[in-house]
Structure formats: C-alpha cells, structure tokens
C-alpha cells in the first residue's frame, strides 16, 4: 500500500488527535482520518490514522474504502456501538472521499452537505453499510 501520512508522537501519553482544541463541543463534532481532510469539514477532528473511535466525536467519517478489510471492520464496529457514521455513496468508477471531492472542485459547503446526507446510525446504517461494503 502507498503510505500517505507519517505521524510521530514525542510522548506516549500525548493524544494524536488533530484539531481537538479548536472544535466547538456545543455543535456536532465530526472526526475523520486525515488532518487535511478535516480542514474541509465543519467542526472536525482528525486521528491521523483509522482509529477514529478513540476521538470523542458525534459523527465518524472513515475513508471510502469498501474493499479495505480493516476499514470495513472498524465501520461495522462503530455501527454496532451505536455511533453515527458516514457511509459514502457508491461510485461506479472508483472510491470518492473528501480529498477526491476537493480535487473535483466541490466546495466546502457541498462536501459538508454530502456528509450530512450520508450520515447514518442504527438499522439504517447497517443497511447502507451492507450495500457499501465489498469484502
């Protein structure tokens, strides 16, 4: 696989969560994997890896990787824990996530609207997840 990020912790007791001091806890808090992706989502944290559940958020935005066994398992675990997750719309040609949307020219407003429309929990999340996953 192609490595996208390298993160280094100087002390084991330090949280590796980008933006945790900037979020407004009185509003919906989102959490995604990449710090760059988090810049395009309102009130968003980033974990710098796929361990989103270690961040305290209201909605978890995993990368759109329906063939990645690790991501699929993490999303399923999140749904089973009753969390709100984003299940990305399927695309016939390739996976599309926040970075791809920016490159396609979508605005921050457009991206936040898509995220809001694709946020699920409970039985609806299980149904959307079943249709989305490819492993």
mmCIF file with all atom_site columns, C-alpha atoms in Angstrom:
data_model
loop_
_atom_site.group_PDB
_atom_site.id
_atom_site.type_symbol
_atom_site.label_atom_id
_atom_site.label_alt_id
_atom_site.label_comp_id
_atom_site.label_asym_id
_atom_site.label_entity_id
_atom_site.label_seq_id
_atom_site.pdbx_PDB_ins_code
_atom_site.Cartn_x
_atom_site.Cartn_y
_atom_site.Cartn_z
_atom_site.occupancy
_atom_site.B_iso_or_equiv
_atom_site.pdbx_formal_charge
_atom_site.auth_seq_id
_atom_site.auth_comp_id
_atom_site.auth_asym_id
_atom_site.auth_atom_id
_atom_site.pdbx_PDB_model_num
ATOM 1   C CA . UNK A 1 1   ? 0.000   0.000  0.000   1.00 0.00 ? 1   UNK A CA 1
ATOM 2   C CA . UNK A 1 2   ? 1.023   3.583  -0.518  1.00 0.00 ? 2   UNK A CA 1
ATOM 3   C CA . UNK A 1 3   ? 1.716   5.448  2.732   1.00 0.00 ? 3   UNK A CA 1
ATOM 4   C CA . UNK A 1 4   ? 0.024   8.844  2.845   1.00 0.00 ? 4   UNK A CA 1
ATOM 5   C CA . UNK A 1 5   ? 0.917   10.183 6.268   1.00 0.00 ? 5   UNK A CA 1
ATOM 6   C CA . UNK A 1 6   ? 3.660   9.826  8.818   1.00 0.00 ? 6   UNK A CA 1
ATOM 7   C CA . UNK A 1 7   ? 2.878   10.900 12.352  1.00 0.00 ? 7   UNK A CA 1
ATOM 8   C CA . UNK A 1 8   ? 5.259   10.921 15.275  1.00 0.00 ? 8   UNK A CA 1
ATOM 9   C CA . UNK A 1 9   ? 4.417   11.081 18.970  1.00 0.00 ? 9   UNK A CA 1
ATOM 10  C CA . UNK A 1 10  ? 7.104   12.529 21.218  1.00 0.00 ? 10  UNK A CA 1
ATOM 11  C CA . UNK A 1 11  ? 5.450   11.140 24.373  1.00 0.00 ? 11  UNK A CA 1
ATOM 12  C CA . UNK A 1 12  ? 3.235   8.076  24.767  1.00 0.00 ? 12  UNK A CA 1
ATOM 13  C CA . UNK A 1 13  ? 0.708   9.953  26.898  1.00 0.00 ? 13  UNK A CA 1
ATOM 14  C CA . UNK A 1 14  ? 0.045   12.567 24.180  1.00 0.00 ? 14  UNK A CA 1
ATOM 15  C CA . UNK A 1 15  ? -3.146  12.159 22.134  1.00 0.00 ? 15  UNK A CA 1
ATOM 16  C CA . UNK A 1 16  ? -2.620  12.013 18.410  1.00 0.00 ? 16  UNK A CA 1
ATOM 17  C CA . UNK A 1 17  ? -5.769  13.968 17.558  1.00 0.00 ? 17  UNK A CA 1
ATOM 18  C CA . UNK A 1 18  ? -5.554  16.943 15.236  1.00 0.00 ? 18  UNK A CA 1
ATOM 19  C CA . UNK A 1 19  ? -7.861  19.878 15.978  1.00 0.00 ? 19  UNK A CA 1
ATOM 20  C CA . UNK A 1 20  ? -9.083  18.769 19.401  1.00 0.00 ? 20  UNK A CA 1
ATOM 21  C CA . UNK A 1 21  ? -8.599  22.240 20.863  1.00 0.00 ? 21  UNK A CA 1
ATOM 22  C CA . UNK A 1 22  ? -10.412 24.002 18.016  1.00 0.00 ? 22  UNK A CA 1
ATOM 23  C CA . UNK A 1 23  ? -13.709 22.085 17.895  1.00 0.00 ? 23  UNK A CA 1
ATOM 24  C CA . UNK A 1 24  ? -16.880 23.538 19.372  1.00 0.00 ? 24  UNK A CA 1
ATOM 25  C CA . UNK A 1 25  ? -18.362 20.816 21.606  1.00 0.00 ? 25  UNK A CA 1
ATOM 26  C CA . UNK A 1 26  ? -21.747 22.597 21.644  1.00 0.00 ? 26  UNK A CA 1
ATOM 27  C CA . UNK A 1 27  ? -22.154 21.664 17.967  1.00 0.00 ? 27  UNK A CA 1
ATOM 28  C CA . UNK A 1 28  ? -21.896 18.381 16.084  1.00 0.00 ? 28  UNK A CA 1
ATOM 29  C CA . UNK A 1 29  ? -18.280 17.189 16.183  1.00 0.00 ? 29  UNK A CA 1
ATOM 30  C CA . UNK A 1 30  ? -17.014 15.194 13.200  1.00 0.00 ? 30  UNK A CA 1
ATOM 31  C CA . UNK A 1 31  ? -13.936 13.004 13.097  1.00 0.00 ? 31  UNK A CA 1
ATOM 32  C CA . UNK A 1 32  ? -12.032 11.816 10.036  1.00 0.00 ? 32  UNK A CA 1
ATOM 33  C CA . UNK A 1 33  ? -8.697  10.113 9.419   1.00 0.00 ? 33  UNK A CA 1
ATOM 34  C CA . UNK A 1 34  ? -6.604  12.786 7.731   1.00 0.00 ? 34  UNK A CA 1
ATOM 35  C CA . UNK A 1 35  ? -5.783  16.254 9.074   1.00 0.00 ? 35  UNK A CA 1
ATOM 36  C CA . UNK A 1 36  ? -6.021  17.700 5.554   1.00 0.00 ? 36  UNK A CA 1
ATOM 37  C CA . UNK A 1 37  ? -9.488  16.207 5.068   1.00 0.00 ? 37  UNK A CA 1
ATOM 38  C CA . UNK A 1 38  ? -10.575 17.689 8.411   1.00 0.00 ? 38  UNK A CA 1
ATOM 39  C CA . UNK A 1 39  ? -9.890  21.204 7.117   1.00 0.00 ? 39  UNK A CA 1
ATOM 40  C CA . UNK A 1 40  ? -12.820 20.862 4.680   1.00 0.00 ? 40  UNK A CA 1
ATOM 41  C CA . UNK A 1 41  ? -15.358 19.575 7.211   1.00 0.00 ? 41  UNK A CA 1
ATOM 42  C CA . UNK A 1 42  ? -17.029 21.901 9.691   1.00 0.00 ? 42  UNK A CA 1
ATOM 43  C CA . UNK A 1 43  ? -16.059 21.333 13.332  1.00 0.00 ? 43  UNK A CA 1
ATOM 44  C CA . UNK A 1 44  ? -13.852 18.343 12.591  1.00 0.00 ? 44  UNK A CA 1
ATOM 45  C CA . UNK A 1 45  ? -11.086 16.391 14.334  1.00 0.00 ? 45  UNK A CA 1
ATOM 46  C CA . UNK A 1 46  ? -8.607  14.004 12.721  1.00 0.00 ? 46  UNK A CA 1
ATOM 47  C CA . UNK A 1 47  ? -6.915  10.990 14.272  1.00 0.00 ? 47  UNK A CA 1
ATOM 48  C CA . UNK A 1 48  ? -4.067  10.730 11.747  1.00 0.00 ? 48  UNK A CA 1
ATOM 49  C CA . UNK A 1 49  ? -4.948  7.038  11.308  1.00 0.00 ? 49  UNK A CA 1
ATOM 50  C CA . UNK A 1 50  ? -8.037  4.829  11.042  1.00 0.00 ? 50  UNK A CA 1
ATOM 51  C CA . UNK A 1 51  ? -8.569  4.669  14.832  1.00 0.00 ? 51  UNK A CA 1
ATOM 52  C CA . UNK A 1 52  ? -11.406 7.179  14.806  1.00 0.00 ? 52  UNK A CA 1
ATOM 53  C CA . UNK A 1 53  ? -13.243 5.746  17.807  1.00 0.00 ? 53  UNK A CA 1
ATOM 54  C CA . UNK A 1 54  ? -10.526 6.933  20.198  1.00 0.00 ? 54  UNK A CA 1
ATOM 55  C CA . UNK A 1 55  ? -11.623 10.503 19.479  1.00 0.00 ? 55  UNK A CA 1
ATOM 56  C CA . UNK A 1 56  ? -14.774 11.800 21.125  1.00 0.00 ? 56  UNK A CA 1
ATOM 57  C CA . UNK A 1 57  ? -16.975 12.805 18.220  1.00 0.00 ? 57  UNK A CA 1
ATOM 58  C CA . UNK A 1 58  ? -20.618 12.715 17.193  1.00 0.00 ? 58  UNK A CA 1
ATOM 59  C CA . UNK A 1 59  ? -20.039 11.520 13.618  1.00 0.00 ? 59  UNK A CA 1
ATOM 60  C CA . UNK A 1 60  ? -17.205 9.336  12.338  1.00 0.00 ? 60  UNK A CA 1
ATOM 61  C CA . UNK A 1 61  ? -16.020 9.769  8.738   1.00 0.00 ? 61  UNK A CA 1
ATOM 62  C CA . UNK A 1 62  ? -13.891 6.823  7.663   1.00 0.00 ? 62  UNK A CA 1
ATOM 63  C CA . UNK A 1 63  ? -12.150 6.852  4.294   1.00 0.00 ? 63  UNK A CA 1
ATOM 64  C CA . UNK A 1 64  ? -14.246 5.470  1.455   1.00 0.00 ? 64  UNK A CA 1
ATOM 65  C CA . UNK A 1 65  ? -12.504 2.107  1.162   1.00 0.00 ? 65  UNK A CA 1
ATOM 66  C CA . UNK A 1 66  ? -15.186 -0.598 0.831   1.00 0.00 ? 66  UNK A CA 1
ATOM 67  C CA . UNK A 1 67  ? -12.554 -3.201 -0.128  1.00 0.00 ? 67  UNK A CA 1
ATOM 68  C CA . UNK A 1 68  ? -10.255 -2.472 2.838   1.00 0.00 ? 68  UNK A CA 1
ATOM 69  C CA . UNK A 1 69  ? -10.925 -5.176 5.434   1.00 0.00 ? 69  UNK A CA 1
ATOM 70  C CA . UNK A 1 70  ? -9.637  -3.046 8.337   1.00 0.00 ? 70  UNK A CA 1
ATOM 71  C CA . UNK A 1 71  ? -11.836 -0.058 7.446   1.00 0.00 ? 71  UNK A CA 1
ATOM 72  C CA . UNK A 1 72  ? -14.863 -2.292 6.879   1.00 0.00 ? 72  UNK A CA 1
ATOM 73  C CA . UNK A 1 73  ? -14.386 -3.897 10.312  1.00 0.00 ? 73  UNK A CA 1
ATOM 74  C CA . UNK A 1 74  ? -13.968 -0.501 12.018  1.00 0.00 ? 74  UNK A CA 1
ATOM 75  C CA . UNK A 1 75  ? -17.126 0.888  10.438  1.00 0.00 ? 75  UNK A CA 1
ATOM 76  C CA . UNK A 1 76  ? -19.081 -2.228 11.383  1.00 0.00 ? 76  UNK A CA 1
ATOM 77  C CA . UNK A 1 77  ? -17.803 -1.958 14.978  1.00 0.00 ? 77  UNK A CA 1
ATOM 78  C CA . UNK A 1 78  ? -18.813 1.713  15.073  1.00 0.00 ? 78  UNK A CA 1
ATOM 79  C CA . UNK A 1 79  ? -22.319 0.912  13.848  1.00 0.00 ? 79  UNK A CA 1
ATOM 80  C CA . UNK A 1 80  ? -22.673 -1.905 16.395  1.00 0.00 ? 80  UNK A CA 1
ATOM 81  C CA . UNK A 1 81  ? -21.659 0.535  19.150  1.00 0.00 ? 81  UNK A CA 1
ATOM 82  C CA . UNK A 1 82  ? -24.493 2.853  18.074  1.00 0.00 ? 82  UNK A CA 1
ATOM 83  C CA . UNK A 1 83  ? -22.237 5.537  16.577  1.00 0.00 ? 83  UNK A CA 1
ATOM 84  C CA . UNK A 1 84  ? -23.177 7.831  13.709  1.00 0.00 ? 84  UNK A CA 1
ATOM 85  C CA . UNK A 1 85  ? -21.028 7.062  10.658  1.00 0.00 ? 85  UNK A CA 1
ATOM 86  C CA . UNK A 1 86  ? -20.735 8.368  7.129   1.00 0.00 ? 86  UNK A CA 1
ATOM 87  C CA . UNK A 1 87  ? -21.411 5.710  4.504   1.00 0.00 ? 87  UNK A CA 1
ATOM 88  C CA . UNK A 1 88  ? -20.182 7.205  1.272   1.00 0.00 ? 88  UNK A CA 1
ATOM 89  C CA . UNK A 1 89  ? -22.309 6.940  -1.863  1.00 0.00 ? 89  UNK A CA 1
ATOM 90  C CA . UNK A 1 90  ? -21.113 4.268  -4.241  1.00 0.00 ? 90  UNK A CA 1
ATOM 91  C CA . UNK A 1 91  ? -19.349 5.395  -7.378  1.00 0.00 ? 91  UNK A CA 1
ATOM 92  C CA . UNK A 1 92  ? -19.247 3.191  -10.478 1.00 0.00 ? 92  UNK A CA 1
ATOM 93  C CA . UNK A 1 93  ? -15.682 4.117  -11.431 1.00 0.00 ? 93  UNK A CA 1
ATOM 94  C CA . UNK A 1 94  ? -13.773 4.492  -8.117  1.00 0.00 ? 94  UNK A CA 1
ATOM 95  C CA . UNK A 1 95  ? -13.941 5.377  -4.466  1.00 0.00 ? 95  UNK A CA 1
ATOM 96  C CA . UNK A 1 96  ? -14.588 9.043  -3.797  1.00 0.00 ? 96  UNK A CA 1
ATOM 97  C CA . UNK A 1 97  ? -13.824 10.670 -0.461  1.00 0.00 ? 97  UNK A CA 1
ATOM 98  C CA . UNK A 1 98  ? -13.109 14.184 0.833   1.00 0.00 ? 98  UNK A CA 1
ATOM 99  C CA . UNK A 1 99  ? -9.751  14.610 -0.921  1.00 0.00 ? 99  UNK A CA 1
ATOM 100 C CA . UNK A 1 100 ? -11.230 13.449 -4.236  1.00 0.00 ? 100 UNK A CA 1
ATOM 101 C CA . UNK A 1 101 ? -14.151 15.868 -3.863  1.00 0.00 ? 101 UNK A CA 1
ATOM 102 C CA . UNK A 1 102 ? -11.781 18.791 -3.340  1.00 0.00 ? 102 UNK A CA 1
ATOM 103 C CA . UNK A 1 103 ? -9.807  17.783 -6.421  1.00 0.00 ? 103 UNK A CA 1
ATOM 104 C CA . UNK A 1 104 ? -13.079 17.578 -8.373  1.00 0.00 ? 104 UNK A CA 1
ATOM 105 C CA . UNK A 1 105 ? -13.815 21.199 -7.441  1.00 0.00 ? 105 UNK A CA 1
ATOM 106 C CA . UNK A 1 106 ? -16.577 20.706 -4.872  1.00 0.00 ? 106 UNK A CA 1
ATOM 107 C CA . UNK A 1 107 ? -16.846 23.454 -2.296  1.00 0.00 ? 107 UNK A CA 1
ATOM 108 C CA . UNK A 1 108 ? -16.623 23.057 1.455   1.00 0.00 ? 108 UNK A CA 1
ATOM 109 C CA . UNK A 1 109 ? -20.392 23.651 1.622   1.00 0.00 ? 109 UNK A CA 1
ATOM 110 C CA . UNK A 1 110 ? -21.003 20.878 -0.934  1.00 0.00 ? 110 UNK A CA 1
ATOM 111 C CA . UNK A 1 111 ? -18.802 18.442 0.990   1.00 0.00 ? 111 UNK A CA 1
ATOM 112 C CA . UNK A 1 112 ? -20.495 19.179 4.304   1.00 0.00 ? 112 UNK A CA 1
ATOM 113 C CA . UNK A 1 113 ? -23.902 18.700 2.681   1.00 0.00 ? 113 UNK A CA 1
ATOM 114 C CA . UNK A 1 114 ? -22.868 15.304 1.267   1.00 0.00 ? 114 UNK A CA 1
ATOM 115 C CA . UNK A 1 115 ? -21.548 14.273 4.684   1.00 0.00 ? 115 UNK A CA 1
ATOM 116 C CA . UNK A 1 116 ? -24.809 15.313 6.358   1.00 0.00 ? 116 UNK A CA 1
ATOM 117 C CA . UNK A 1 117 ? -26.857 13.381 3.778   1.00 0.00 ? 117 UNK A CA 1
ATOM 118 C CA . UNK A 1 118 ? -24.673 10.270 4.163   1.00 0.00 ? 118 UNK A CA 1
ATOM 119 C CA . UNK A 1 119 ? -24.625 10.119 7.977   1.00 0.00 ? 119 UNK A CA 1
ATOM 120 C CA . UNK A 1 120 ? -26.404 7.081  9.382   1.00 0.00 ? 120 UNK A CA 1
ATOM 121 C CA . UNK A 1 121 ? -26.856 5.165  12.616  1.00 0.00 ? 121 UNK A CA 1
ATOM 122 C CA . UNK A 1 122 ? -28.780 2.125  13.794  1.00 0.00 ? 122 UNK A CA 1
ATOM 123 C CA . UNK A 1 123 ? -30.619 -0.089 11.338  1.00 0.00 ? 123 UNK A CA 1
ATOM 124 C CA . UNK A 1 124 ? -30.338 2.422  8.508   1.00 0.00 ? 124 UNK A CA 1
ATOM 125 C CA . UNK A 1 125 ? -26.546 2.426  8.961   1.00 0.00 ? 125 UNK A CA 1
ATOM 126 C CA . UNK A 1 126 ? -26.479 -1.377 8.859   1.00 0.00 ? 126 UNK A CA 1
ATOM 127 C CA . UNK A 1 127 ? -28.472 -1.404 5.616   1.00 0.00 ? 127 UNK A CA 1
ATOM 128 C CA . UNK A 1 128 ? -26.332 1.267  3.934   1.00 0.00 ? 128 UNK A CA 1
ATOM 129 C CA . UNK A 1 129 ? -23.157 -0.422 5.185   1.00 0.00 ? 129 UNK A CA 1
ATOM 130 C CA . UNK A 1 130 ? -24.240 -3.813 3.784   1.00 0.00 ? 130 UNK A CA 1
ATOM 131 C CA . UNK A 1 131 ? -24.779 -2.231 0.357   1.00 0.00 ? 131 UNK A CA 1
ATOM 132 C CA . UNK A 1 132 ? -21.490 -0.274 0.512   1.00 0.00 ? 132 UNK A CA 1
ATOM 133 C CA . UNK A 1 133 ? -19.003 -2.919 1.683   1.00 0.00 ? 133 UNK A CA 1
ATOM 134 C CA . UNK A 1 134 ? -17.173 -5.031 -0.885  1.00 0.00 ? 134 UNK A CA 1
ATOM 135 C CA . UNK A 1 135 ? -15.376 -7.577 1.368   1.00 0.00 ? 135 UNK A CA 1
#
